[in-house]
GROMACS .gro file of C-alpha atoms in nm:
model
  280
    1MET     CA    1  12.043   8.500  11.743
    2SER     CA    2  12.134   8.202  11.932
    3ASP     CA    3  11.938   7.989  11.739
    4LEU     CA    4  12.133   8.094  11.432
    5ALA     CA    5  12.196   7.837  11.173
    6VAL     CA    6  12.514   7.809  11.052
    7GLY     CA    7  12.577   7.615  10.697
    8LEU     CA    8  12.823   7.507  10.474
    9SER     CA    9  12.948   7.595  10.132
   10THR     CA   10  12.990   7.264   9.954
   11GLY     CA   11  13.273   7.447   9.767
   12CYS     CA   12  13.518   7.339  10.030
   13PHE     CA   13  13.464   6.982   9.818
   14TYR     CA   14  13.509   7.142   9.485
   15GLN     CA   15  13.732   6.833   9.378
   16THR     CA   16  13.462   6.590   9.482
   17ARG     CA   17  13.114   6.513   9.293
   18LEU     CA   18  12.847   6.714   9.501
   19VAL     CA   19  12.637   6.386   9.528
   20ASP     CA   20  12.932   6.210   9.669
   21CYS     CA   21  13.005   6.469   9.982
   22LEU     CA   22  12.652   6.475  10.104
   23ASP     CA   23  12.675   6.249  10.347
   24ARG     CA   24  12.988   6.380  10.482
   25ILE     CA   25  12.840   6.700  10.499
   26ARG     CA   26  12.524   6.603  10.719
   27HIS     CA   27  12.701   6.342  10.925
   28ALA     CA   28  12.914   6.655  11.049
   29GLY     CA   29  12.615   6.848  11.178
   30PHE     CA   30  12.546   7.061  10.890
   31GLU     CA   31  12.185   7.100  10.791
   32ALA     CA   32  12.191   7.387  10.534
   33ILE     CA   33  12.427   7.454  10.257
   34GLU     CA   34  12.515   7.669   9.953
   35VAL     CA   35  12.589   7.479   9.663
   36CYS     CA   36  12.913   7.553   9.469
   37SER     CA   37  12.887   7.533   9.066
   38LEU     CA   38  13.241   7.447   8.992
   39PRO     CA   39  13.195   7.216   8.685
   40SER     CA   40  13.439   6.951   8.880
   41HIS     CA   41  13.206   6.962   9.156
   42LEU     CA   42  12.827   6.985   9.001
   43ASP     CA   43  12.777   7.030   8.588
   44TYR     CA   44  12.484   7.254   8.660
   45HIS     CA   45  12.424   7.210   8.262
   46ASP     CA   46  12.319   6.808   8.329
   47LEU     CA   47  11.968   6.889   8.498
   48LYS     CA   48  11.937   6.518   8.568
   49LEU     CA   49  12.230   6.504   8.776
   50VAL     CA   50  12.127   6.798   8.949
   51GLN     CA   51  11.787   6.637   9.031
   52LYS     CA   52  11.971   6.346   9.170
   53ALA     CA   53  12.181   6.574   9.401
   54ARG     CA   54  11.827   6.740   9.516
   55HIS     CA   55  11.686   6.379   9.586
   56ARG     CA   56  11.992   6.333   9.814
   57MET     CA   57  11.951   6.614  10.010
   58ASP     CA   58  11.582   6.526  10.069
   59ASP     CA   59  11.660   6.211  10.197
   60LEU     CA   60  11.944   6.364  10.426
   61GLY     CA   61  11.722   6.636  10.534
   62ILE     CA   62  11.993   6.902  10.410
   63ARG     CA   63  11.799   7.231  10.323
   64PRO     CA   64  11.987   7.397  10.011
   65TYR     CA   65  11.975   7.738  10.103
   66SER     CA   66  12.171   7.913   9.818
   67PHE     CA   67  12.353   7.834   9.483
   68HIS     CA   68  12.668   8.009   9.405
   69ALA     CA   69  12.661   8.115   9.029
   70PRO     CA   70  12.954   8.015   8.827
   71PHE     CA   71  13.242   8.253   8.832
   72ALA     CA   72  13.576   8.309   8.615
   73GLU     CA   73  13.753   8.537   8.394
   74THR     CA   74  13.542   8.420   8.084
   75ILE     CA   75  13.232   8.483   8.273
   76ASP     CA   76  13.223   8.880   8.225
   77ILE     CA   77  12.873   9.049   8.226
   78THR     CA   78  13.031   9.351   8.214
   79ALA     CA   79  13.236   9.271   7.878
   80LEU     CA   80  13.180   9.583   7.642
   81ASP     CA   81  13.184   9.289   7.359
   82ALA     CA   82  12.800   9.214   7.331
   83ARG     CA   83  12.866   8.896   7.248
   84LYS     CA   84  13.100   8.797   7.542
   85ARG     CA   85  12.855   8.956   7.770
   86ASP     CA   86  12.544   8.761   7.624
   87THR     CA   87  12.750   8.437   7.677
   88ALA     CA   88  12.796   8.522   8.032
   89ILE     CA   89  12.450   8.592   8.102
   90ALA     CA   90  12.342   8.267   7.916
   91GLU     CA   91  12.600   8.073   8.134
   92LEU     CA   92  12.416   8.253   8.489
   93ARG     CA   93  12.069   8.164   8.341
   94TYR     CA   94  12.190   7.805   8.315
   95ALA     CA   95  12.312   7.834   8.666
   96VAL     CA   96  11.962   7.980   8.780
   97GLU     CA   97  11.769   7.687   8.629
   98ALA     CA   98  11.987   7.442   8.818
   99ALA     CA   99  11.926   7.619   9.131
  100ALA     CA  100  11.568   7.674   9.070
  101THR     CA  101  11.566   7.261   9.043
  102ILE     CA  102  11.763   7.200   9.368
  103GLY     CA  103  11.485   7.453   9.546
  104VAL     CA  104  11.740   7.708   9.694
  105ARG     CA  105  11.601   8.066   9.816
  106PHE     CA  106  11.923   8.275   9.708
  107MET     CA  107  12.122   8.281   9.393
  108VAL     CA  108  12.463   8.433   9.486
  109VAL     CA  109  12.638   8.639   9.200
  110HIS     CA  110  12.954   8.811   9.143
  111PRO     CA  111  12.862   9.149   8.993
  112GLY     CA  112  13.167   9.153   8.762
  113PRO     CA  113  13.463   8.919   8.637
  114GLU     CA  114  13.757   8.762   8.810
  115ARG     CA  115  13.995   9.013   8.710
  116GLY     CA  116  14.072   9.386   8.701
  117GLY     CA  117  14.293   9.643   8.532
  118PHE     CA  118  14.038   9.759   8.274
  119PRO     CA  119  14.125  10.124   8.137
  120GLU     CA  120  13.906  10.368   8.311
  121ALA     CA  121  13.759  10.497   8.025
  122ASP     CA  122  13.559  10.178   8.009
  123ARG     CA  123  13.427  10.213   8.364
  124ALA     CA  124  13.116  10.349   8.279
  125GLU     CA  125  13.036  10.145   8.053
  126ARG     CA  126  13.088   9.829   8.233
  127LEU     CA  127  12.886   9.945   8.517
  128ALA     CA  128  12.590   9.983   8.351
  129ASN     CA  129  12.642   9.686   8.165
  130ALA     CA  130  12.669   9.509   8.509
  131VAL     CA  131  12.329   9.697   8.615
  132THR     CA  132  12.169   9.566   8.291
  133ALA     CA  133  12.281   9.195   8.328
  134LEU     CA  134  12.186   9.189   8.687
  135ASP     CA  135  11.832   9.320   8.638
  136GLY     CA  136  11.751   9.058   8.411
  137VAL     CA  137  11.913   8.780   8.602
  138ALA     CA  138  11.691   8.886   8.904
  139GLU     CA  139  11.365   8.885   8.689
  140THR     CA  140  11.480   8.487   8.616
  141CYS     CA  141  11.575   8.424   8.967
  142ARG     CA  142  11.224   8.557   9.048
  143GLN     CA  143  11.066   8.335   8.791
  144GLY     CA  144  11.225   8.081   8.986
  145GLN     CA  145  11.107   8.195   9.304
  146MET     CA  146  11.463   8.274   9.427
  147THR     CA  147  11.636   8.611   9.547
  148LEU     CA  148  11.936   8.728   9.382
  149ALA     CA  149  12.237   8.797   9.620
  150VAL     CA  150  12.495   9.019   9.485
  151GLU     CA  151  12.842   8.953   9.620
  152ASN     CA  152  13.085   9.209   9.713
  153MET     CA  153  13.409   9.106   9.550
  154LEU     CA  154  13.780   9.108   9.639
  155PRO     CA  155  13.950   9.467   9.622
  156HIS     CA  156  14.178   9.429   9.349
  157LEU     CA  157  13.881   9.301   9.109
  158PHE     CA  158  13.645   9.521   8.909
  159LEU     CA  159  13.378   9.612   9.131
  160GLY     CA  160  13.584   9.499   9.410
  161GLY     CA  161  13.550   9.840   9.574
  162ALA     CA  162  13.284   9.969   9.816
  163ASP     CA  163  13.171  10.258   9.614
  164ASP     CA  164  13.175  10.067   9.261
  165PHE     CA  165  12.987   9.812   9.441
  166LEU     CA  166  12.726   9.981   9.632
  167GLN     CA  167  12.674  10.216   9.289
  168VAL     CA  168  12.568   9.878   9.098
  169VAL     CA  169  12.341   9.746   9.395
  170LYS     CA  170  12.152  10.114   9.408
  171SER     CA  171  12.118  10.134   9.042
  172LEU     CA  172  11.951   9.827   9.012
  173THR     CA  173  11.568   9.855   8.954
  174SER     CA  174  11.472   9.494   9.038
  175PRO     CA  175  11.302   9.468   9.376
  176ASN     CA  176  11.451   9.109   9.385
  177VAL     CA  177  11.790   9.166   9.490
  178GLY     CA  178  11.977   9.149   9.804
  179ILE     CA  179  12.322   9.158   9.922
  180CYS     CA  180  12.574   8.894   9.978
  181LEU     CA  181  12.862   9.009  10.216
  182ASP     CA  182  13.153   8.833  10.216
  183THR     CA  183  13.359   8.887  10.517
  184GLY     CA  184  13.702   8.771  10.395
  185HIS     CA  185  13.662   8.999  10.074
  186ALA     CA  186  13.551   9.270  10.335
  187PHE     CA  187  13.805   9.258  10.564
  188LEU     CA  188  14.101   9.268  10.258
  189ALA     CA  189  13.942   9.591  10.146
  190GLY     CA  190  13.918   9.760  10.503
  191ASN     CA  191  13.548   9.803  10.463
  192LEU     CA  192  13.394   9.543  10.683
  193ARG     CA  193  13.233   9.750  10.873
  194VAL     CA  194  13.087   9.995  10.599
  195MET     CA  195  12.974   9.709  10.387
  196THR     CA  196  12.786   9.578  10.720
  197GLU     CA  197  12.625   9.900  10.808
  198THR     CA  198  12.560   9.998  10.451
  199ALA     CA  199  12.442   9.655  10.348
  200GLY     CA  200  12.163   9.706  10.617
  201ARG     CA  201  11.778   9.553  10.550
  202ARG     CA  202  11.943   9.444  10.215
  203LEU     CA  203  12.164   9.195  10.371
  204ARG     CA  204  12.020   8.862  10.267
  205LEU     CA  205  12.339   8.620  10.327
  206ILE     CA  206  12.672   8.624  10.483
  207HIS     CA  207  12.976   8.438  10.369
  208ALA     CA  208  13.169   8.396  10.673
  209HIS     CA  209  13.561   8.290  10.664
  210ASP     CA  210  13.880   8.441  10.806
  211ASN     CA  211  14.208   8.530  10.675
  212LEU     CA  212  14.552   8.699  10.793
  213GLY     CA  213  14.511   8.996  10.588
  214HIS     CA  214  14.706   8.969  10.303
  215TYR     CA  215  14.545   8.697  10.105
  216ASP     CA  216  14.192   8.520  10.053
  217ASP     CA  217  14.297   8.232  10.297
  218HIS     CA  218  13.932   8.111  10.364
  219LEU     CA  219  14.010   8.010  10.717
  220PRO     CA  220  13.750   7.898  10.944
  221PRO     CA  221  13.620   8.242  11.170
  222GLY     CA  222  13.823   8.283  11.463
  223ALA     CA  223  14.143   8.145  11.297
  224GLY     CA  224  14.253   8.466  11.148
  225LYS     CA  225  14.270   8.840  11.210
  226ILE     CA  226  13.899   8.956  11.155
  227PRO     CA  227  13.765   9.128  11.465
  228TRP     CA  228  13.480   8.898  11.487
  229ARG     CA  229  13.316   9.028  11.815
  230SER     CA  230  13.308   9.373  11.730
  231TRP     CA  231  13.188   9.291  11.346
  232TRP     CA  232  12.893   9.076  11.546
  233THR     CA  233  12.750   9.375  11.737
  234ASP     CA  234  12.723   9.556  11.365
  235VAL     CA  235  12.546   9.261  11.228
  236ALA     CA  236  12.303   9.253  11.550
  237ALA     CA  237  12.255   9.649  11.500
  238ILE     CA  238  12.097   9.597  11.133
  239GLY     CA  239  11.877   9.336  11.263
  240TYR     CA  240  12.019   9.063  11.050
  241HIS     CA  241  11.886   8.706  11.138
  242GLY     CA  242  11.940   8.483  10.847
  243PRO     CA  243  12.166   8.207  10.812
  244ILE     CA  244  12.553   8.212  10.806
  245ILE     CA  245  12.727   8.015  10.515
  246LEU     CA  246  13.083   7.894  10.604
  247GLU     CA  247  13.312   7.950  10.304
  248ILE     CA  248  13.599   7.691  10.416
  249ALA     CA  249  13.904   7.644  10.190
  250GLY     CA  250  13.897   7.313  10.053
  251HIS     CA  251  14.223   7.044  10.037
  252PRO     CA  252  14.279   6.654   9.951
  253ASP     CA  253  14.205   6.560  10.343
  254LEU     CA  254  13.808   6.586  10.329
  255GLN     CA  255  13.814   6.501  10.669
  256ALA     CA  256  14.020   6.790  10.798
  257VAL     CA  257  13.823   7.051  10.584
  258LEU     CA  258  13.534   6.933  10.791
  259LYS     CA  259  13.708   6.967  11.096
  260ASP     CA  260  13.785   7.317  10.988
  261ALA     CA  261  13.419   7.376  10.933
  262VAL     CA  262  13.274   7.234  11.236
  263ARG     CA  263  13.524   7.457  11.440
  264GLY     CA  264  13.407   7.749  11.235
  265GLN     CA  265  13.058   7.666  11.294
  266GLN     CA  266  13.133   7.647  11.663
  267PHE     CA  267  13.280   7.996  11.711
  268ILE     CA  268  13.007   8.140  11.518
  269ARG     CA  269  12.748   7.965  11.738
  270ARG     CA  270  12.946   8.101  12.029
  271LEU     CA  271  12.942   8.452  11.912
  272ALA     CA  272  12.561   8.423  11.866
  273THR     CA  273  12.539   8.289  12.241
  274GLU     CA  274  12.762   8.558  12.362
  275ARG     CA  275  12.557   8.816  12.231
  276THR     CA  276  12.248   8.689  12.322
  277GLU     CA  277  12.342   8.659  12.684
  278ALA     CA  278  12.533   8.991  12.706
  279PRO     CA  279  12.341   9.221  12.959
  280GLU     CA  280  12.166   9.520  12.787
   0.00000   0.00000   0.00000
């Protein structure tokens, strides 16, 4: 894994238009990216704008590896109200069309809304709604030559627990589905090792960021409390060789953000080198 590609989520530039930050990303040494779909960053409904971004990536030699679907409290594919659920699914399909235009390999989706606290009596129906919706989105992704990658949620959100998350993933009937493992989310949930081992051959993508164990800080790997070296052993044990996408917190000082990203990239590459050079 010494030649591991370490890419960058453009979400750290969420206040800047995608087309205006690609040069900075490439000049910082990143060749692979995940495209963030926040409206201030990329209006994925505007396919002309999406095409413009794709052309700029081509010019710079940037590989758009994945696309993160929109997420918000209002985008709820588990909703009991069919109209709200259909609206959420339609929004994801707009994003899938944009992702296909860009030409990514993976479409990353949160399987539930950005909230928790739902009545226990609604849980089974919401889980079933998630499965039905995700199977449909997976088929749309397949038509766009992409794979759906379902991301583990923060622990306080619906589907934030490992059991519910894995129940949904295992219930999907589409073969066009894998898992996106978010290290920060799993560490806060106390299940980083379990999620990694359980993902196993389903693992398609890793979102790498660190935290201090209390909040979703999105620090560069190595700047928080995640036990990266022991976790890297778990990653090697499942045979994962795909890219790592850094999800670094954004703030107005874009140059400082990129320095954090480069520091995280160097840290992950050192882990890979150490693992490769370690005696058997």
